[in-house]
Every structure is written in structure tokens, then in C-alpha cells.
XYZ file of C-alpha atoms in Angstrom:
150
model
C 102.987 117.976 114.249
C 100.346 115.244 114.131
C 100.089 112.796 117.043
C 101.157 109.891 114.819
C 104.250 111.791 113.619
C 105.185 112.715 117.207
C 104.843 109.134 118.408
C 106.762 107.811 115.378
C 109.624 110.239 116.065
C 110.312 108.797 119.522
C 109.156 105.214 118.781
C 111.418 104.660 115.746
C 114.790 104.730 117.604
C 113.374 102.559 120.382
C 111.893 99.987 117.963
C 115.055 99.913 115.833
C 117.139 99.515 119.007
C 115.212 96.280 119.621
C 116.161 95.007 116.143
C 112.725 95.721 114.666
C 111.283 98.053 112.038
C 108.590 100.633 112.767
C 106.040 100.016 110.008
C 103.297 102.476 110.965
C 101.639 104.442 113.769
C 97.918 105.102 113.803
C 95.631 106.980 116.149
C 92.024 106.044 115.409
C 88.603 106.156 116.973
C 86.664 102.909 117.119
C 83.235 103.327 118.627
C 83.592 105.450 121.762
C 87.278 104.577 122.278
C 90.540 105.924 120.865
C 93.425 103.592 119.977
C 97.093 104.366 119.511
C 98.619 101.494 117.549
C 102.237 100.921 116.674
C 102.839 98.409 113.893
C 106.209 96.660 113.853
C 107.998 94.267 111.508
C 111.189 92.229 111.183
C 112.643 89.647 108.840
C 111.005 86.324 109.591
C 107.990 88.006 111.182
C 107.040 89.482 114.524
C 105.886 87.459 117.519
C 104.144 88.294 120.797
C 107.504 88.681 122.571
C 108.488 91.469 120.145
C 105.165 93.254 120.667
C 105.491 92.937 124.433
C 109.077 94.292 124.423
C 108.027 97.369 122.428
C 104.964 97.912 124.592
C 106.974 97.776 127.843
C 109.652 100.093 126.466
C 107.103 102.589 125.076
C 104.855 102.851 128.171
C 107.163 105.098 130.231
C 108.010 107.223 127.181
C 104.320 107.785 126.401
C 103.731 108.698 130.054
C 106.632 111.160 130.022
C 106.005 112.793 126.623
C 102.196 112.648 126.984
C 101.433 113.317 123.269
C 97.716 112.548 123.700
C 95.715 114.533 126.265
C 92.652 112.239 126.168
C 92.385 108.646 127.343
C 93.226 105.950 124.786
C 94.166 102.292 124.453
C 97.749 101.510 123.443
C 98.507 98.475 121.287
C 101.622 97.124 119.584
C 100.852 94.910 116.588
C 102.567 93.054 113.768
C 102.342 94.828 110.418
C 100.803 91.555 109.171
C 101.055 89.629 105.935
C 98.393 91.772 104.282
C 99.825 95.073 105.446
C 98.727 98.419 104.066
C 101.186 100.145 101.732
C 101.320 103.897 102.329
C 104.780 105.385 101.797
C 106.752 105.473 98.533
C 109.358 103.144 100.090
C 106.585 100.605 100.868
C 105.674 100.491 97.184
C 109.333 100.259 96.094
C 109.978 97.420 98.540
C 106.990 95.367 97.335
C 107.166 96.075 93.578
C 106.122 92.892 91.751
C 104.166 91.594 94.762
C 100.486 90.589 94.823
C 98.338 93.505 96.032
C 94.719 94.561 96.398
C 93.759 98.084 95.356
C 90.505 99.296 96.910
C 88.842 102.321 95.362
C 86.444 104.921 96.754
C 84.145 104.587 93.723
C 83.718 101.772 91.206
C 85.965 101.840 88.136
C 84.599 99.730 85.251
C 82.063 98.347 87.736
C 84.649 97.226 90.311
C 85.853 98.767 93.582
C 88.569 96.164 94.253
C 91.399 95.234 91.915
C 93.547 92.249 92.877
C 96.747 91.969 90.891
C 100.486 92.550 90.938
C 102.071 95.893 91.852
C 103.543 97.070 88.573
C 104.214 100.750 89.199
C 104.072 103.639 91.644
C 104.624 107.277 90.749
C 103.520 110.391 92.659
C 100.858 108.428 94.542
C 99.461 106.793 91.403
C 99.426 102.997 91.501
C 99.612 100.625 88.529
C 98.351 97.093 89.045
C 98.650 94.254 86.541
C 95.537 92.052 86.449
C 94.499 89.169 84.189
C 92.484 91.796 82.234
C 95.498 94.053 81.660
C 97.211 96.927 83.409
C 95.286 99.586 85.332
C 96.670 102.829 86.739
C 94.714 104.552 89.487
C 95.232 108.118 90.650
C 95.978 108.748 94.309
C 92.613 110.509 94.732
C 90.735 107.360 93.592
C 92.511 104.983 95.972
C 91.047 104.203 99.380
C 93.633 101.560 100.273
C 96.447 99.440 98.851
C 97.521 96.364 100.758
C 99.601 93.272 100.156
C 97.599 90.203 99.171
C 98.481 86.707 100.302
C 97.952 84.035 97.682
C 97.401 80.436 98.742
């Protein structure tokens, strides 16, 4: 089982017990350092108190379960307004919302497609833009995130 899946398995009940939603877990290298990040959410948004509560509750569990043998930095963060959509339920939840689709390679000369999430099926994403509808295959997509319009 991947580190992120292990951490999610014991973080989810703890986070939900605090009245929050576990949005994502990532374990990434940035420069010379490794970071374990837990992203949380709740209706009305997350504040520093929520992040602190999860961090304090998770510290002893991470020490006990020790899922990562190397040294790392642990952070608890808000999923954010422009959160990344990864799971099928993320796409279902935000159907009809403004998104940004970022591609690995340009498609019709563009690597970024801002628009409205119109469809999601088997990893393929359909976005409605002013120039029409575009469907991108999972293999073409680097990232899909919510887009905040002002």
C-alpha cells in the first residue's frame, strides 16, 4: 500500500471525527526535503484552528504507525478554493463548476483550457469553453482544478 493510502486510512476517521472532510493526502519531494500534506475541507471553509486540531491529533498517530522511514515535514492544509480534482466523486460534486484543465502537450495550440466542467467518464474530462466543448483523455491531462471567477 502506498504511503498516501496508508496515511489516508488512519487520517480519515480522525478528520471526520473532528467534523471535517479529508480531501487529499500527498507525499512529495520539494528540493531536498520531503513533505507529507493532509488537505482538509468543511462547509464554510477551513481555518487555522481546524488545521491545528488535525495536526495535533495526527502527530501521535504518525509517531506510532511510522508509515515513513525517512525524515519529512508534516503539514495540514485547506483544500483551497482552487483545489485539484482527482477522484470521480470530486468531478461529480463539482459538475457545472468553473475549472481549468492543464494538459501535458498543447492541443490546438493551447495547454490550458478554462471553462465549465461538463462531463467526466472513465478519467476523460469534458470542458465547455466559449469556443465549444472539448473532451480530453485521461492520458492527456496533467491537472484539473477548480477555477475561481471574480
